[in-house]
Coordinates of C-alpha atoms in Angstrom, one line a residue:
M1 CA 112.2 107.4 105.6
K2 CA 110.4 109.8 103.2
N3 CA 106.9 111.0 103.6
F4 CA 104.5 109.7 101.0
T5 CA 100.8 110.0 100.1
L6 CA 98.7 106.9 99.5
F7 CA 96.2 107.2 96.7
Y8 CA 93.5 104.8 95.8
K9 CA 93.9 103.2 92.5
S10 CA 90.3 103.7 91.5
S11 CA 90.1 106.6 89.1
N12 CA 86.4 107.0 90.1
T13 CA 87.4 107.6 93.7
I14 CA 90.0 110.1 92.8
C15 CA 87.5 112.0 90.6
Y16 CA 84.9 112.0 93.3
T17 CA 87.3 113.4 95.9
V18 CA 88.3 116.2 93.6
K19 CA 84.7 117.1 92.8
T20 CA 83.8 117.1 96.4
K21 CA 86.6 119.6 97.2
V22 CA 85.6 121.8 94.3
F23 CA 81.9 121.8 95.5
F24 CA 82.8 122.9 99.0
L25 CA 85.2 125.5 97.7
I26 CA 82.4 127.0 95.5
L27 CA 79.9 126.8 98.4
F28 CA 82.4 128.6 100.7
C29 CA 83.0 131.4 98.1
V30 CA 79.2 131.8 97.5
S31 CA 78.7 132.1 101.3
M32 CA 81.5 134.7 101.6
L33 CA 80.1 136.7 98.7
G34 CA 76.7 136.7 100.5
F35 CA 78.1 138.1 103.7
S36 CA 80.1 140.8 101.8
Q37 CA 77.1 142.1 99.9
T38 CA 76.6 145.8 100.0
F39 CA 73.5 147.9 99.5
T40 CA 72.0 151.3 100.4
A41 CA 68.9 152.4 102.3
T42 CA 67.5 155.9 103.0
D43 CA 67.1 157.1 106.6
S44 CA 64.2 159.2 107.8
N45 CA 66.0 162.4 106.9
G46 CA 66.8 161.5 103.3
N47 CA 70.4 160.4 103.8
I48 CA 71.4 157.4 101.7
I49 CA 73.4 155.1 104.0
N50 CA 75.7 152.4 102.6
Y51 CA 75.6 149.0 104.4
N52 CA 77.7 145.9 104.2
V53 CA 76.3 142.5 105.2
T54 CA 78.4 140.9 108.0
S55 CA 76.3 137.9 108.7
S56 CA 73.0 136.4 107.8
S57 CA 71.3 138.8 110.2
T58 CA 73.6 141.8 110.7
V59 CA 75.1 144.7 108.7
S60 CA 77.7 147.4 109.3
V61 CA 77.5 151.0 108.1
I62 CA 80.4 151.5 105.7
V63 CA 82.1 154.3 103.6
G64 CA 80.1 155.5 100.6
S65 CA 76.9 157.0 102.1
T66 CA 75.4 160.1 100.5
I67 CA 74.5 162.8 103.1
N68 CA 71.7 165.0 102.0
N69 CA 70.7 166.3 105.4
I70 CA 72.9 167.5 108.3
N71 CA 70.8 165.4 110.7
L72 CA 71.7 161.7 110.5
N73 CA 69.3 159.1 111.9
I74 CA 70.8 155.6 111.7
P75 CA 68.0 153.0 112.0
S76 CA 68.1 149.8 114.1
S77 CA 67.4 147.6 111.2
V78 CA 67.3 147.7 107.4
S79 CA 65.9 145.3 104.7
N80 CA 67.3 144.2 101.4
G81 CA 66.2 141.4 99.1
G82 CA 63.6 140.2 101.5
T83 CA 66.0 139.9 104.5
T84 CA 65.9 142.3 107.5
Y85 CA 69.3 143.0 109.1
S86 CA 70.2 144.5 112.4
V87 CA 72.6 147.4 112.3
V88 CA 75.4 146.5 114.7
S89 CA 78.4 148.6 113.8
I90 CA 79.7 151.7 112.1
D91 CA 82.9 151.0 110.2
N92 CA 86.1 153.0 110.0
F93 CA 85.8 156.3 108.1
A94 CA 82.0 155.7 107.5
F95 CA 81.1 159.4 107.7
S96 CA 84.5 161.0 107.9
N97 CA 84.8 164.6 106.5
S98 CA 81.0 165.1 105.9
I99 CA 78.5 167.9 106.8
I100 CA 76.7 166.1 109.6
A101 CA 75.5 168.3 112.5
S102 CA 73.6 165.7 114.7
V103 CA 73.5 162.0 114.8
S104 CA 71.4 159.5 116.6
M105 CA 72.1 155.8 116.6
P106 CA 70.0 152.8 117.7
S107 CA 70.7 150.6 120.7
S108 CA 71.7 147.7 118.3
V109 CA 75.0 149.4 117.5
V110 CA 77.8 147.9 119.6
S111 CA 80.9 149.4 118.0
I112 CA 82.1 152.6 116.2
G113 CA 85.2 152.4 114.1
Q114 CA 88.2 154.6 113.6
Q115 CA 87.5 158.1 112.4
A116 CA 83.9 157.2 111.8
F117 CA 82.6 160.7 112.4
D118 CA 85.7 162.9 112.4
N119 CA 85.8 166.3 110.8
N120 CA 82.1 167.0 110.7
N121 CA 80.0 169.7 112.3
L122 CA 78.5 167.6 115.1
T123 CA 76.9 169.6 117.9
S124 CA 74.8 166.7 119.1
V125 CA 75.3 162.9 119.2
V126 CA 73.1 160.3 120.9
L127 CA 75.2 157.1 121.3
S128 CA 73.8 153.6 121.4
S129 CA 72.9 152.4 124.9
N130 CA 74.6 149.1 124.1
L131 CA 77.7 150.6 122.6
E132 CA 80.9 148.9 123.8
T133 CA 83.8 150.4 121.8
I134 CA 84.6 153.8 120.3
G135 CA 87.4 153.7 117.9
D136 CA 90.5 156.0 117.6
Y137 CA 89.7 159.6 116.6
A138 CA 86.0 158.5 116.0
F139 CA 84.6 162.0 116.8
Q140 CA 87.6 164.2 116.6
N141 CA 87.3 167.8 115.2
N142 CA 83.6 168.5 115.7
Q143 CA 81.6 171.0 117.8
L144 CA 80.4 168.9 120.7
T145 CA 80.1 170.8 124.0
G146 CA 78.4 168.0 126.0
L147 CA 78.8 164.3 125.8
T148 CA 77.1 161.3 127.4
I149 CA 79.0 158.0 127.4
P150 CA 76.6 155.0 127.8
G151 CA 77.0 152.5 130.6
N152 CA 78.2 149.6 128.4
V153 CA 81.2 151.3 126.9
L154 CA 84.4 149.4 127.6
N155 CA 87.0 151.2 125.6
I156 CA 87.4 154.7 124.1
G157 CA 90.2 155.0 121.6
F158 CA 93.1 157.5 121.0
G159 CA 91.9 161.0 120.5
A160 CA 88.3 159.8 120.1
F161 CA 86.8 163.2 121.1
R162 CA 89.8 165.6 120.8
G163 CA 89.3 168.8 118.9
N164 CA 85.8 169.4 120.4
P165 CA 84.9 172.4 122.6
L166 CA 83.8 170.0 125.4
A167 CA 82.5 171.6 128.6
S168 CA 81.0 168.5 130.2
V169 CA 81.3 164.7 129.9
T170 CA 78.8 162.4 131.6
S171 CA 79.7 158.7 131.9
L172 CA 77.0 156.3 132.9
A173 CA 79.2 153.3 133.5
A174 CA 79.7 152.0 137.1
T175 CA 83.0 150.6 135.9
P176 CA 84.9 153.3 133.9
A177 CA 85.7 152.7 130.3
T178 CA 89.4 152.4 129.4
I179 CA 90.6 155.7 127.9
T180 CA 93.8 157.3 126.9
T181 CA 95.2 159.7 129.4
V182 CA 98.3 161.5 128.1
S183 CA 99.6 165.0 127.9
G184 CA 99.9 164.9 124.1
P185 CA 97.6 164.7 121.1
N186 CA 96.3 161.2 121.7
D187 CA 94.4 162.0 124.8
S188 CA 90.8 160.6 124.4
F189 CA 89.2 164.0 125.1
T190 CA 91.6 166.9 124.3
I191 CA 94.3 167.6 121.8
N192 CA 96.9 168.6 124.4
G193 CA 95.7 166.4 127.3
D194 CA 94.5 169.4 129.3
R195 CA 91.0 168.5 130.7
S196 CA 90.8 171.4 133.1
G197 CA 88.0 173.0 131.1
I198 CA 85.7 169.9 131.2
D199 CA 83.3 169.0 134.0
L200 CA 82.9 165.2 134.6
I201 CA 79.6 163.7 135.8
I202 CA 79.7 160.1 137.0
P203 CA 77.5 157.6 138.8
A204 CA 77.0 157.8 142.5
G205 CA 79.8 156.2 144.5
T206 CA 82.3 155.8 141.7
S207 CA 84.8 158.7 142.3
A208 CA 87.5 156.3 143.5
L209 CA 87.3 154.1 140.4
Y210 CA 87.3 157.1 138.0
V211 CA 89.6 159.5 139.7
T212 CA 91.4 158.6 142.9
D213 CA 92.3 154.9 142.8
P214 CA 95.9 154.0 141.7
G215 CA 95.8 153.7 138.0
A216 CA 92.6 155.6 137.6
L217 CA 92.4 157.2 134.1
W218 CA 89.6 159.8 134.4
T219 CA 91.8 162.5 135.9
G220 CA 92.4 166.1 135.4
F221 CA 88.8 167.2 134.8
N222 CA 87.7 170.6 136.1
T223 CA 85.1 169.2 138.5
V224 CA 83.8 165.7 139.3
T225 CA 80.1 165.4 140.2
E226 CA 78.5 162.1 141.2
N227 CA 75.0 161.6 140.0
L228 CA 72.5 161.1 142.7
N229 CA 70.5 158.1 143.9
V230 CA 67.0 158.1 145.5
G231 CA 67.3 159.5 148.9
D232 CA 70.5 161.4 148.2
T233 CA 70.5 165.1 149.1
Y234 CA 72.4 168.2 147.9
V235 CA 72.2 171.9 148.3
N236 CA 71.3 174.5 145.7
G237 CA 70.6 178.1 146.5
F238 CA 70.4 177.6 150.3
I239 CA 67.8 174.9 149.9
T240 CA 68.5 171.2 150.5
Y241 CA 66.9 168.8 148.1
E242 CA 66.3 165.1 148.3
V243 CA 66.1 162.9 145.2
I244 CA 62.6 161.3 144.8
S245 CA 63.1 159.5 141.5
V246 CA 66.2 159.0 139.3
A247 CA 64.1 157.9 136.3
S248 CA 62.0 161.1 136.3
S249 CA 64.7 163.4 137.8
T250 CA 62.4 164.7 140.6
V251 CA 63.3 166.1 144.0
K252 CA 61.7 167.5 147.1
A253 CA 62.8 170.4 149.2
V254 CA 63.7 169.2 152.7
D255 CA 65.7 171.9 154.5
Y256 CA 66.7 175.6 154.3
N257 CA 69.7 177.6 155.4
T258 CA 68.3 180.9 156.8
A259 CA 71.4 182.7 155.4
G260 CA 69.3 182.8 152.3
G261 CA 67.1 185.4 153.8
T262 CA 63.4 185.7 154.7
V263 CA 62.1 186.0 151.1
L264 CA 62.0 182.5 149.6
D265 CA 61.5 181.8 145.8
I266 CA 61.6 178.1 145.3
P267 CA 62.6 177.2 141.7
A268 CA 60.7 174.8 139.5
T269 CA 64.0 173.1 138.4
I270 CA 67.5 172.8 139.7
P271 CA 70.7 171.7 137.9
N272 CA 73.1 168.9 139.0
G273 CA 75.8 168.6 136.3
L274 CA 74.0 167.9 133.0
I275 CA 70.9 166.6 134.9
T276 CA 68.0 169.0 135.5
Y277 CA 65.8 168.0 138.4
T278 CA 62.1 169.1 138.8
V279 CA 61.0 170.2 142.2
T280 CA 57.7 168.4 142.8
E281 CA 57.3 168.3 146.6
I282 CA 57.9 170.2 149.8
G283 CA 59.0 167.8 152.5
N284 CA 57.8 167.5 156.1
N285 CA 59.2 170.4 158.3
A286 CA 61.3 171.6 155.4
F287 CA 61.0 175.4 156.1
Q288 CA 59.7 175.2 159.7
S289 CA 60.6 178.2 161.9
N290 CA 62.7 180.0 159.3
N291 CA 61.3 183.5 159.9
L292 CA 60.1 183.6 156.2
T293 CA 58.0 186.6 155.3
D294 CA 57.4 185.9 151.6
V295 CA 57.2 182.6 149.8
T296 CA 56.8 181.8 146.0
L297 CA 56.0 178.2 145.1
P298 CA 56.7 177.0 141.6
N299 CA 54.0 175.5 139.4
S300 CA 55.8 172.1 139.5
I301 CA 54.9 171.4 143.2
T302 CA 52.2 168.7 143.7
Y303 CA 52.5 168.0 147.4
I304 CA 53.2 170.2 150.5
G305 CA 54.2 168.0 153.5
E306 CA 53.4 168.1 157.2
S307 CA 54.4 171.3 159.0
A308 CA 56.4 172.4 155.9
F309 CA 56.1 176.1 156.6
F310 CA 55.0 175.8 160.3
I311 CA 55.7 179.0 162.4
N312 CA 56.8 181.6 159.9
D313 CA 55.7 185.2 159.1
I314 CA 54.2 184.7 155.7
A315 CA 51.7 187.5 155.0
S316 CA 50.4 186.5 151.6
L317 CA 50.5 183.2 149.9
T318 CA 49.5 181.8 146.5
I319 CA 49.2 178.0 146.1
P320 CA 50.0 177.0 142.5
D321 CA 47.4 175.1 140.5
S322 CA 49.8 172.1 140.3
V323 CA 49.4 171.4 144.1
I324 CA 47.0 168.5 144.8
N325 CA 47.5 168.0 148.5
I326 CA 48.4 170.2 151.5
D327 CA 49.3 168.1 154.4
E328 CA 48.8 168.5 158.2
G329 CA 49.9 171.7 159.7
A330 CA 51.7 172.8 156.5
F331 CA 51.2 176.6 157.1
A332 CA 50.0 176.7 160.7
Q333 CA 51.0 179.6 162.9
N334 CA 51.8 182.1 160.2
Q335 CA 49.9 184.6 162.2
T336 CA 50.5 187.5 159.8
M337 CA 48.9 185.7 156.9
T338 CA 45.9 187.8 155.7
N339 CA 45.8 186.7 152.1
L340 CA 45.5 183.2 150.7
V341 CA 44.9 182.0 147.1
L342 CA 44.4 178.3 146.8
G343 CA 45.1 176.5 143.5
N344 CA 42.3 175.3 141.3
N345 CA 43.4 171.6 141.3
L346 CA 43.8 171.2 145.1
T347 CA 41.8 168.3 146.4
S348 CA 42.8 167.9 150.1
I349 CA 43.6 170.4 152.9
G350 CA 45.0 168.5 155.9
D351 CA 44.3 168.9 159.6
F352 CA 45.6 172.2 161.1
A353 CA 46.9 173.2 157.6
F354 CA 46.2 177.0 158.2
R355 CA 45.5 177.1 161.9
F356 CA 46.5 180.3 163.6
C357 CA 46.6 182.2 160.3
A358 CA 45.0 185.7 160.3
L359 CA 42.7 184.9 157.3
N360 CA 39.5 187.0 157.1
E361 CA 38.3 185.6 153.7
I362 CA 38.8 182.0 152.6
T363 CA 38.0 180.8 149.1
I364 CA 37.7 177.0 148.7
P365 CA 38.2 175.9 145.0
A366 CA 35.7 173.6 143.5
S367 CA 38.3 170.8 143.2
V368 CA 38.6 170.5 147.0
T369 CA 37.0 167.3 148.3
D370 CA 38.3 167.1 151.9
I371 CA 39.2 169.7 154.6
G372 CA 40.7 168.5 157.9
L373 CA 39.9 169.4 161.4
I374 CA 40.9 172.8 162.6
A375 CA 42.3 173.5 159.1
F376 CA 41.5 177.3 159.6
G377 CA 40.9 179.7 162.4
G378 CA 42.1 179.5 166.0
M379 CA 43.1 183.1 166.4
G380 CA 41.9 183.2 170.0
G381 CA 39.1 185.6 170.7
T382 CA 39.5 187.6 167.5
N383 CA 37.2 185.4 165.4
A384 CA 39.4 186.4 162.4
I385 CA 37.4 184.5 159.7
T386 CA 34.5 186.7 158.3
D387 CA 33.7 185.0 155.0
V388 CA 34.1 181.6 153.4
Y389 CA 33.5 181.2 149.7
C390 CA 32.9 177.7 148.4
Q391 CA 33.2 177.3 144.6
G392 CA 32.1 173.7 144.3
T393 CA 28.6 172.5 143.8
V394 CA 29.5 169.4 145.7
P395 CA 30.4 170.4 149.3
P396 CA 33.9 169.3 150.5
T397 CA 33.9 167.0 153.5
I398 CA 34.7 168.9 156.7
T399 CA 34.6 168.3 160.5
T400 CA 31.5 169.8 162.1
S401 CA 31.8 169.7 165.9
A402 CA 30.3 171.3 168.9
S403 CA 33.8 171.7 170.2
L404 CA 35.8 174.4 168.6
N405 CA 38.9 172.4 169.3
T406 CA 38.0 169.9 166.5
D407 CA 35.8 171.9 164.2
T408 CA 37.3 172.7 160.8
F409 CA 37.0 176.4 161.3
N410 CA 38.0 176.6 165.0
Q411 CA 35.7 179.6 165.8
P412 CA 32.0 180.0 166.2
R413 CA 30.4 179.6 162.8
S414 CA 27.7 182.1 163.6
T415 CA 30.4 184.7 163.1
I416 CA 31.2 183.5 159.6
H417 CA 29.3 184.4 156.3
L418 CA 29.1 181.3 154.1
H419 CA 29.0 181.9 150.3
I420 CA 27.9 179.0 148.2
P421 CA 26.9 178.5 144.5
A422 CA 23.3 179.0 143.5
G423 CA 21.1 176.0 144.1
T424 CA 23.4 174.3 146.6
L425 CA 21.8 175.2 149.9
G426 CA 20.4 171.7 150.4
A427 CA 23.7 170.0 149.8
Y428 CA 25.7 172.4 152.0
V429 CA 23.2 173.1 154.8
T430 CA 19.7 171.7 154.9
D431 CA 19.9 168.1 153.6
P432 CA 20.1 165.3 156.1
G433 CA 23.8 164.8 156.9
A434 CA 24.8 168.2 155.6
L435 CA 28.0 169.3 157.3
W436 CA 28.1 173.1 156.5
T437 CA 25.7 174.1 159.2
G438 CA 25.7 176.9 161.7
F439 CA 27.1 179.6 159.5
N440 CA 25.4 183.0 159.6
P441 CA 24.4 184.2 157.1
V442 CA 24.4 181.7 154.3
T443 CA 24.0 183.1 150.8
E444 CA 24.0 181.5 147.4
D445 CA 26.2 184.1 145.7
A446 CA 29.5 182.3 145.1
L447 CA 30.4 181.7 141.5
S448 CA 27.2 183.1 140.0
I449 CA 29.1 182.6 136.7
D450 CA 31.5 179.7 136.3
E451 CA 35.2 180.2 135.8
F452 CA 34.9 179.5 132.0
E453 CA 32.4 182.3 131.6
L454 CA 34.3 184.5 134.0
G455 CA 37.5 184.0 131.9
N456 CA 35.6 185.1 128.8
T457 CA 34.4 188.3 130.6
V458 CA 37.9 189.4 131.6
K459 CA 40.5 190.7 129.2
I460 CA 44.0 192.0 129.8
I461 CA 45.1 194.7 127.4
T462 CA 48.8 195.5 126.9
Q463 CA 49.4 199.2 127.0
K464 CA 52.6 201.2 127.0
N465 CA 54.3 200.5 130.4
R466 CA 51.2 198.9 131.9
L467 CA 48.6 196.1 131.7
E468 CA 45.0 197.1 131.8
I469 CA 42.4 194.6 133.2
V470 CA 39.0 195.1 131.5
T471 CA 35.7 193.3 132.3
N472 CA 32.1 193.8 131.4
E473 CA 31.0 192.3 134.7
V474 CA 30.7 194.0 138.2
L475 CA 33.7 192.3 139.8
Q476 CA 35.9 193.0 142.8
L477 CA 39.6 192.4 142.2
N478 CA 40.8 191.0 145.5
H479 CA 44.4 190.3 144.5
Y480 CA 46.6 189.7 141.5
E481 CA 50.0 187.9 141.0
V482 CA 52.3 188.1 138.0
Y483 CA 54.7 185.3 137.2
A484 CA 57.6 185.0 134.8
L485 CA 57.7 181.7 132.8
T486 CA 60.5 180.5 135.2
G487 CA 57.8 180.5 138.0
A488 CA 59.3 183.6 139.7
K489 CA 56.6 186.0 141.1
I490 CA 57.5 189.5 139.9
A491 CA 54.4 191.6 141.0
T492 CA 51.4 191.6 143.3
G493 CA 48.6 194.1 144.0
N494 CA 44.8 194.7 143.7
T495 CA 44.4 197.4 141.1
F496 CA 43.1 197.1 137.5
N497 CA 46.2 198.7 136.1
I498 CA 49.6 196.9 136.5
S499 CA 52.8 198.8 135.8
T500 CA 55.2 197.0 133.4
E501 CA 57.8 199.8 133.2
T502 CA 60.6 197.8 134.8
W503 CA 59.8 194.4 133.2
A504 CA 61.8 192.7 130.5
K505 CA 60.2 191.9 127.2
G506 CA 58.6 188.4 127.2
I507 CA 55.7 186.3 128.2
Y508 CA 54.1 186.5 131.7
I509 CA 51.3 184.7 133.6
V510 CA 48.8 186.9 135.4
R511 CA 46.6 185.3 138.1
L512 CA 43.5 187.5 139.0
N513 CA 41.6 186.6 142.1
F514 CA 38.1 188.2 141.9
D515 CA 35.3 187.9 144.4
R516 CA 33.5 185.6 142.0
G517 CA 36.4 183.3 141.0
T518 CA 40.0 183.1 139.7
V519 CA 41.2 183.9 136.2
V520 CA 44.6 183.1 134.8
K521 CA 45.8 184.8 131.6
K522 CA 49.0 184.7 129.6
V523 CA 50.3 188.1 128.3
V524 CA 53.1 189.3 126.1
V525 CA 55.0 192.5 127.1
Q526 CA 56.8 194.1 124.2

C-alpha cells in the first residue's frame, strides 16, 4: 500500500495553511537575525570591542575588535539599541595576533574560545571568577610568568598556556580541572610537556586529587604547595607562623627555632607560593625562653600576646606605632632591658608586661589608656625605675596599691620622679580618685610642646655619608632607630650625627626619642 497525503478540498484552507507556514518561517528568520546581530563598544582603555548577540540578554566577544591600547578591559555588560547585554563568552580567535599586554575580564564570562588570546604580549591576565572552560591554545605564545586558575574552571584545552615563561601556576579549584598532560606540544602548560620549571600552588588538602591519585593529571611540576587554611602553620626563616585569616592573608608568629640565633628580625610579610602573608600578631609564648638579645618588630604588628618574649636577654626594644595591645607578661624577665620605646598608638599594657626589666626611664605615650598591675618594676631591692614620663593629658588607668606586689610599678613610688604635661597635676595626683599618687617628685615638665610642634622643630639634613639632626629647641636625644622600608632596623644610637657610609641608596625611616617626645622622619639617602 502506498503512502499518501490527504488534502482538504477547500482552497481557502490550503491557502491559510501555506500562509501560516510562511509567517512562522519569517518570524523564525527575524528572530535568528536578532540574535546574530553584531555591534561594537569601547572599553575603558579606548579599545573598540566587537560583540555578537547570542540571546536576548547575552553577547560574545568576537573577531574584529580594534585594539588601541595594550591594556584590555572587557566589561561585564554592554548596551546597544536600548538593550543591555551580559558579556558571557570570548569566541575563537577574538584577540589572536594582537598587541595586548594585559587583560582583565568580568565574572560574567564563562568560556574562552580556541586561540582567543594567542600570540600577544600578555604579561598579566585576570581570568573570570566564574570561568568554566579555556579553549585549545587560548593563551599560547605570550609572556605570562604567573597564572591563577579560578575555582570554577572545569576544562583547560590543548596547549592553552604553552609558549609562556611560566614560573608558577595557582589553581583555586578543590576539584582539579581536566587538562592535557603529554610529553609533546599539546600539553596544556608547556610546548614539550616538561613542567619541571613551574611551581604549582593548590588548595589545602588537594595534593592527592591533583598529583598522586591514579589518573591525576597535574603532575611533573617543580614543587607543589598547598594553600593554607585558618589555623594552619608553616615555617619561614626559623619562625613558625599560623594563619589568622585567609581572606586578608594574615598570620601570627607562634614559635621559634633557636637555630636562627639570638638576634631576631621579624619580617612584615612572608611568602607562601604566590600568596604574601602579613604578620600582624605575636602569639602567646611565641618566643619565650629563646635567649634572644635583640628583637626588631615590624610595623605590621598590632598585638603582642601573653608571655610572647618572656625570659629573654633583650637589652633595647622599640615597639612599632602599629601595636595597639601588649598582653600579660609579654616582655617580663628581660632583666637586661634598659631601653624601651613604646609606640604612639599603643592603648593597653597588660599585667606584668615589663616586670623584672631593668628600665630606669619609662615614657608612656598619650595613646595609652590602661596599664596593668605590676606592669613595670620588680627588680628586687634595686628600685630600678627613676623616672616615668606620661605624655597624655588624660591619665591612663593604673593599679595603685599599698602592696608592691599588685602596684603597677612594683617599687616604692617615693623613689620615682613622675613627669606629666603642664596643667594635669589635678587629673594625675590631687583630684578625688586620682591614681598617680605617691610619686616624689612630681613635675609638670613632660611634653611642654606637643609632638606636632616638636616635629616642626626637628630637621634631619642629609650630608655626605651622614645624617645631621638639627633642632632649634633644647632637646636631649635619648635614642634613635633607623629602619629600611622593609621594616628591618639598620642603626641605633644617641648622637645627633648618624653615619650612612655603609647604607644603600634609598628611603629610610628615622625614629628620634627625645626627652620631650618622639619624632619620626622619612629621609632619602643618595
